[in-house]
Amino acid sequence: MYDKKYEVFNDFRKMALVTAGNPRDFNTMTIGWGGLGTIWGKPVCTVYVRKSRYTYEYLEKNEYFTVSFFDSDREALIYLGSHSGRDGDKVKASGLTPMSVEHGVAFREASATLTCKKLYKQLMDAEAIPQDIRDRFYSGEDEGNMHYMFIGEVVHAEEGRK
């Protein structure tokens, strides 16, 4: 196990929002999985989204996405993770305040937001995943509903505006 002083690992565990689109037409979803690092000499953020999620469509058709981290607003994030933007304005119902940022949308309540330019997308290969993890995350109603991995170059990082 890693030393708990490396709090960056907890940013995704506390939940975050991945958002794609523009201020007139965007969608967001709660994520608990992700990573920060470097690849191809670039700082990157990696997120994982199932094709069945409405946000996937926005990630597909847009060149940029944002990842917003929160220190609070847990109830809003739970709401955004359990409702679909296909069914109505879930952002308005969540009480969070969307705001325009260069290349996308972020949230005023976020403690930090990364703006990412898509570099790579890959469907995860079920056969390459250990059986105990497949049993936990890809069985039952989720069987065959694999995540896509999106790697985005972090082109801008901003602390919250609260």
XYZ file of N, CA and C in Angstrom:
486
model
N 0.846 -1.194 0.000
C 0.000 0.000 0.000
C 0.876 1.237 0.000
N 0.385 2.292 -0.573
C 1.133 3.532 -0.648
C 1.042 4.303 0.663
N 1.962 5.192 0.866
C 1.969 6.058 2.044
C 0.826 7.067 1.921
N -0.002 7.188 2.939
C -1.175 8.059 2.881
C -0.851 9.526 2.693
N 0.417 9.908 2.820
C 0.752 11.317 2.612
C 0.579 11.722 1.153
N 0.489 10.764 0.258
C 0.283 11.059 -1.155
C -1.213 11.241 -1.410
N -1.726 12.372 -1.017
C -3.154 12.639 -1.070
C -3.730 12.691 -2.474
N -2.885 12.861 -3.492
C -3.399 12.920 -4.850
C -4.195 11.660 -5.183
N -3.846 10.531 -4.577
C -4.580 9.294 -4.828
C -6.001 9.376 -4.299
N -6.245 10.241 -3.344
C -7.578 10.368 -2.770
C -8.482 11.309 -3.540
N -7.943 12.100 -4.459
C -8.774 13.042 -5.194
C -9.911 12.337 -5.934
N -9.636 11.207 -6.556
C -10.689 10.486 -7.261
C -11.563 9.697 -6.290
N -11.001 9.221 -5.197
C -11.805 8.484 -4.220
C -12.884 9.360 -3.595
N -12.595 10.667 -3.486
C -13.586 11.599 -2.939
C -14.666 11.906 -3.967
N -14.516 11.461 -5.140
C -15.387 11.672 -6.287
C -15.035 12.975 -6.988
N -15.227 12.954 -8.278
C -14.949 14.099 -9.133
C -16.005 14.095 -10.232
N -16.009 15.138 -11.043
C -16.904 15.198 -12.198
C -16.073 15.264 -13.465
N -16.425 14.454 -14.440
C -15.858 14.605 -15.774
C -16.963 15.234 -16.617
N -16.587 16.276 -17.360
C -17.556 17.063 -18.118
C -17.016 17.283 -19.520
N -17.896 17.158 -20.504
C -17.502 17.439 -21.891
C -18.622 18.219 -22.558
N -18.231 19.081 -23.474
C -19.185 19.900 -24.198
C -18.859 21.365 -24.031
N -19.851 22.192 -24.308
C -19.685 23.639 -24.184
C -20.796 24.170 -23.286
N -20.740 25.425 -22.885
C -21.741 25.935 -21.942
C -23.193 25.792 -22.409
N -23.443 25.733 -23.700
C -24.807 25.574 -24.214
C -25.235 24.115 -24.296
N -24.272 23.203 -24.382
C -24.590 21.783 -24.574
C -23.466 20.936 -23.986
N -23.661 20.470 -22.766
C -22.642 19.669 -22.100
C -23.306 18.600 -21.256
N -22.524 17.655 -20.841
C -22.982 16.683 -19.861
C -21.836 16.377 -18.918
N -22.208 16.005 -17.713
C -21.230 15.695 -16.680
C -21.639 14.421 -15.964
N -20.679 13.736 -15.404
C -20.973 12.560 -14.586
C -19.939 12.435 -13.484
N -20.361 11.822 -12.413
C -19.485 11.575 -11.279
C -18.567 10.405 -11.596
N -17.301 10.564 -11.243
C -16.343 9.476 -11.412
C -15.606 9.244 -10.095
N -15.252 8.022 -9.864
C -14.462 7.661 -8.695
C -13.156 6.998 -9.098
N -12.975 6.827 -10.396
C -11.765 6.214 -10.929
C -11.054 7.228 -11.807
N -9.768 7.260 -11.727
C -8.996 8.139 -12.590
C -7.547 8.127 -12.172
N -6.744 8.780 -12.944
C -5.329 8.833 -12.631
C -4.683 10.084 -13.183
N -3.589 10.461 -12.545
C -2.780 11.591 -12.983
C -1.372 11.085 -13.197
N -0.714 11.579 -14.231
C 0.651 11.133 -14.485
C 1.226 11.803 -15.710
N 2.147 11.114 -16.345
C 2.752 11.619 -17.571
C 2.828 10.501 -18.592
N 2.667 10.875 -19.837
C 2.857 9.957 -20.958
C 3.221 10.808 -22.163
N 4.103 10.308 -22.981
C 4.549 11.014 -24.178
C 5.077 12.414 -23.829
N 5.673 12.535 -22.650
C 6.250 13.799 -22.216
C 5.235 14.858 -21.837
N 3.986 14.446 -21.605
C 2.913 15.391 -21.296
C 2.267 15.040 -19.953
N 1.834 16.054 -19.192
C 1.056 15.769 -17.980
C -0.346 15.332 -18.408
N -0.852 14.258 -17.835
C -2.140 13.727 -18.274
C -3.054 13.390 -17.104
N -4.333 13.353 -17.448
C -5.370 12.858 -16.557
C -6.100 11.760 -17.320
N -6.309 10.630 -16.677
C -6.993 9.497 -17.288
C -8.309 9.271 -16.568
N -9.384 9.123 -17.339
C -10.697 8.836 -16.773
C -11.273 7.612 -17.476
N -12.236 6.977 -16.835
C -12.826 5.743 -17.336
C -14.342 5.903 -17.384
N -14.926 5.672 -18.569
C -16.355 5.892 -18.756
C -16.920 4.754 -19.607
N -18.041 4.208 -19.175
C -18.714 3.171 -19.953
C -19.436 3.798 -21.147
N -19.495 3.057 -22.245
C -20.166 3.550 -23.450
C -21.648 3.803 -23.188
N -22.222 3.114 -22.243
C -23.646 3.275 -21.938
C -23.967 4.602 -21.254
N -22.973 5.304 -20.774
C -23.202 6.581 -20.084
C -23.387 7.711 -21.098
N -24.308 8.595 -20.807
C -24.597 9.728 -21.704
C -23.356 10.598 -21.899
N -22.548 10.753 -20.870
C -21.336 11.570 -20.968
C -20.366 10.999 -21.997
N -20.393 9.694 -22.210
C -19.521 9.076 -23.217
C -19.731 9.742 -24.582
N -20.995 9.995 -24.949
C -21.285 10.630 -26.235
C -20.598 11.989 -26.342
N -20.584 12.731 -25.248
C -19.952 14.051 -25.238
C -18.428 13.935 -25.287
N -17.883 12.949 -24.604
C -16.441 12.721 -24.666
C -16.018 12.336 -26.082
N -16.857 11.577 -26.753
C -16.563 11.150 -28.121
C -16.518 12.332 -29.085
N -17.482 13.233 -28.984
C -17.609 14.276 -29.996
C -16.879 15.575 -29.670
N -16.235 15.658 -28.525
C -15.515 16.865 -28.149
C -14.028 16.592 -27.997
N -13.223 17.588 -28.324
C -11.769 17.452 -28.266
C -11.227 17.626 -26.848
N -12.002 18.283 -25.982
C -11.554 18.571 -24.621
C -12.569 18.049 -23.605
N -12.096 17.820 -22.402
C -12.971 17.528 -21.269
C -12.363 18.151 -20.028
N -13.182 18.332 -19.008
C -12.680 18.838 -17.733
C -12.898 17.789 -16.652
N -12.040 17.841 -15.645
C -12.208 17.015 -14.450
C -12.195 17.983 -13.274
N -13.307 18.002 -12.548
C -13.464 18.918 -11.422
C -13.458 18.120 -10.125
N -12.625 18.563 -9.187
C -12.498 17.917 -7.879
C -13.203 18.764 -6.828
N -13.722 18.119 -5.800
C -14.518 18.799 -4.781
C -14.051 18.395 -3.389
N -14.063 19.353 -2.476
C -13.789 19.053 -1.069
C -15.081 18.769 -0.323
N -16.192 19.240 -0.872
C -17.498 19.025 -0.255
C -18.503 18.789 -1.376
N -19.755 19.079 -1.155
C -20.812 18.891 -2.155
C -21.030 17.418 -2.490
N -20.763 16.538 -1.532
C -20.902 15.096 -1.750
C -22.316 14.713 -2.222
N -23.337 15.326 -1.646
C -24.713 14.991 -2.041
C -24.967 15.331 -3.503
N -24.439 16.474 -3.956
C -24.601 16.862 -5.362
C -23.899 15.858 -6.268
N -22.715 15.410 -5.868
C -21.976 14.451 -6.693
C -22.676 13.103 -6.736
N -23.236 12.690 -5.620
C -24.005 11.438 -5.599
C -25.206 11.564 -6.534
N -25.879 12.708 -6.475
C -27.025 12.940 -7.359
C -26.596 12.860 -8.822
N -25.527 13.551 -9.165
C -25.064 13.578 -10.561
C -24.604 12.208 -11.037
N -24.176 11.359 -10.119
C -23.748 10.020 -10.483
C -24.882 9.019 -10.586
N -26.061 9.387 -10.107
C -27.180 8.445 -10.101
C -28.329 8.878 -11.010
N -28.154 9.972 -11.739
C -29.168 10.448 -12.674
C -28.517 10.704 -14.029
N -29.305 10.536 -15.082
C -28.786 10.729 -16.433
C -29.202 12.081 -16.986
N -28.291 12.716 -17.707
C -28.602 13.948 -18.403
C -29.570 13.730 -19.553
N -29.779 12.476 -19.940
C -30.767 12.172 -20.988
C -32.184 12.471 -20.497
N -32.360 12.409 -19.166
C -33.700 12.495 -18.580
C -34.070 13.885 -18.081
N -33.185 14.845 -18.214
C -33.497 16.194 -17.749
C -32.248 16.930 -17.329
N -32.446 18.116 -16.762
C -31.331 18.964 -16.353
C -30.853 18.568 -14.959
N -30.024 17.546 -14.913
C -29.559 17.041 -13.625
C -28.605 18.013 -12.945
N -27.902 18.832 -13.703
C -26.987 19.803 -13.099
C -27.786 20.839 -12.309
N -28.853 21.351 -12.895
C -29.705 22.308 -12.179
C -30.258 21.670 -10.904
N -30.719 20.441 -11.002
C -31.274 19.747 -9.840
C -30.218 19.492 -8.765
N -28.944 19.395 -9.162
C -27.878 19.107 -8.198
C -27.531 20.316 -7.337
N -27.831 21.509 -7.849
C -27.489 22.722 -7.123
C -26.097 23.250 -7.406
N -25.318 22.560 -8.218
C -23.996 23.063 -8.573
C -24.117 24.144 -9.648
N -23.092 24.987 -9.737
C -23.108 26.122 -10.652
C -22.106 25.902 -11.787
N -22.594 25.568 -12.991
C -21.667 25.406 -14.109
C -21.136 26.766 -14.540
N -19.905 26.768 -15.024
C -19.309 28.006 -15.525
C -18.452 27.679 -16.735
N -18.384 28.626 -17.617
C -17.598 28.478 -18.830
C -16.114 28.628 -18.504
N -15.315 27.728 -19.037
C -13.862 27.839 -18.990
C -13.376 27.622 -20.419
N -12.152 28.031 -20.686
C -11.638 27.820 -22.031
C -11.703 26.333 -22.356
N -12.317 25.998 -23.460
C -12.470 24.627 -23.952
C -13.487 23.792 -23.190
N -14.385 24.409 -22.394
C -15.364 23.560 -21.753
C -16.139 24.193 -20.626
N -16.514 23.319 -19.693
C -17.368 23.691 -18.570
C -16.758 23.141 -17.293
N -16.780 23.968 -16.258
C -16.339 23.555 -14.922
C -17.441 23.963 -13.940
N -17.160 23.844 -12.646
C -18.163 24.161 -11.633
C -17.568 25.085 -10.587
N -18.311 26.135 -10.274
C -17.848 27.145 -9.326
C -17.493 26.523 -7.968
N -18.174 25.489 -7.561
C -17.962 24.868 -6.251
C -16.739 23.953 -6.197
N -16.123 23.680 -7.331
C -14.977 22.761 -7.378
C -13.770 23.360 -6.664
N -13.015 22.503 -5.999
C -11.779 22.960 -5.352
C -10.640 23.058 -6.360
N -10.744 22.317 -7.458
C -9.750 22.372 -8.534
C -10.369 21.777 -9.794
N -9.938 22.289 -10.932
C -10.419 21.774 -12.215
C -9.251 21.638 -13.173
N -9.204 20.511 -13.853
C -8.226 20.266 -14.908
C -8.944 20.332 -16.247
N -8.379 21.068 -17.186
C -8.881 21.052 -18.553
C -7.939 20.164 -19.351
N -8.524 19.196 -20.049
C -7.727 18.166 -20.717
C -8.074 18.081 -22.200
N -7.042 17.951 -23.019
C -7.216 17.731 -24.450
C -7.069 16.235 -24.712
N -8.089 15.647 -25.331
C -8.065 14.206 -25.589
C -6.853 13.809 -26.415
N -6.122 12.828 -25.906
C -4.977 12.275 -26.632
C -5.226 10.845 -27.100
N -6.035 10.097 -26.327
C -6.124 8.661 -26.575
C -7.415 8.127 -25.969
N -7.986 7.132 -26.644
C -9.163 6.425 -26.137
C -8.981 4.949 -26.436
N -9.320 4.113 -25.469
C -9.160 2.669 -25.658
C -10.217 1.929 -24.855
N -10.867 0.952 -25.473
C -11.780 0.071 -24.769
C -10.963 -0.893 -23.925
N -11.321 -1.030 -22.676
C -10.608 -1.967 -21.812
C -10.904 -3.400 -22.252
N -9.903 -4.240 -22.224
C -9.996 -5.633 -22.654
C -10.314 -6.514 -21.448
N -11.504 -7.080 -21.420
C -11.935 -7.902 -20.290
C -10.960 -9.048 -20.025
N -10.404 -9.623 -21.065
C -9.502 -10.763 -20.889
C -8.191 -10.372 -20.206
N -7.858 -9.095 -20.218
C -6.617 -8.634 -19.593
C -6.821 -8.210 -18.138
N -8.059 -8.312 -17.648
C -8.394 -7.891 -16.282
C -8.478 -9.128 -15.389
N -7.856 -9.116 -14.212
C -7.937 -10.271 -13.310
C -9.387 -10.668 -13.021
N -9.609 -11.968 -12.886
C -10.960 -12.500 -12.727
C -11.696 -11.897 -11.528
N -11.006 -11.695 -10.404
C -11.710 -11.146 -9.230
C -12.239 -9.737 -9.500
N -11.529 -8.954 -10.297
C -11.988 -7.607 -10.647
C -13.129 -7.689 -11.662
N -13.017 -8.594 -12.629
C -14.131 -8.788 -13.586
C -15.394 -9.195 -12.854
N -15.242 -10.101 -11.878
C -16.406 -10.559 -11.115
C -17.054 -9.408 -10.354
N -16.238 -8.508 -9.849
C -16.763 -7.399 -9.040
C -17.373 -6.282 -9.883
N -16.746 -5.931 -11.004
C -17.159 -4.745 -11.753
C -17.810 -5.031 -13.107
N -17.688 -6.253 -13.612
C -18.180 -6.525 -14.962
C -18.999 -7.817 -15.033
N -19.781 -8.086 -14.013
C -20.640 -9.265 -14.031
C -22.095 -8.810 -13.861
N -22.998 -9.744 -13.946
C -24.416 -9.409 -13.813
C -24.857 -8.451 -14.900
N -25.571 -7.406 -14.515
C -26.098 -6.454 -15.502
C -24.995 -5.665 -16.201
N -23.787 -5.632 -15.618
C -22.674 -4.906 -16.233
C -21.782 -5.792 -17.093
N -22.135 -7.069 -17.247
C -21.314 -7.964 -18.059
C -21.244 -7.438 -19.498
N -20.043 -7.296 -20.001
C -19.830 -6.804 -21.350
C -19.866 -5.283 -21.468
N -20.235 -4.600 -20.409
C -20.313 -3.134 -20.426
C -18.999 -2.575 -19.890
N -17.959 -2.745 -20.693
C -16.612 -2.359 -20.287
C -16.432 -0.841 -20.323
N -15.456 -0.376 -19.570
C -15.108 1.036 -19.570
C -14.180 1.366 -20.745
N -14.306 2.572 -21.229
C -13.328 3.144 -22.133
C -12.392 4.010 -21.305
N -11.125 3.956 -21.625
C -10.127 4.786 -20.968
C -9.870 5.982 -21.878
N -10.037 7.176 -21.316
C -9.726 8.413 -22.034
C -8.518 9.050 -21.358
N -7.477 9.304 -22.131
C -6.300 10.004 -21.613
C -6.308 11.395 -22.218
N -6.241 12.396 -21.338
C -6.225 13.777 -21.807
C -5.008 14.515 -21.302
N -4.388 15.285 -22.194
C -3.282 16.142 -21.769
C -3.853 17.280 -20.933
N -3.288 17.492 -19.756
C -3.729 18.595 -18.911
C -3.157 19.881 -19.501
N -4.043 20.693 -20.090
C -3.607 21.938 -20.721
C -3.809 23.138 -19.809
N -4.610 22.940 -18.751
C -4.829 24.014 -17.786
C -5.290 23.402 -16.464
N -4.782 23.937 -15.379
C -5.199 23.510 -14.042
C -5.516 24.774 -13.245
N -6.655 24.738 -12.565
C -7.092 25.921 -11.842
C -7.674 25.534 -10.486
N -7.290 26.270 -9.459
C -7.912 26.077 -8.153
C -9.297 26.692 -8.183
N -10.144 26.279 -7.255
C -11.544 26.720 -7.212
C -11.699 28.221 -7.057
N -12.929 28.678 -7.330
C -13.248 30.111 -7.300
C -14.213 30.456 -6.175
N -14.420 29.568 -5.247
C -15.383 29.825 -4.163
C -15.061 31.074 -3.410
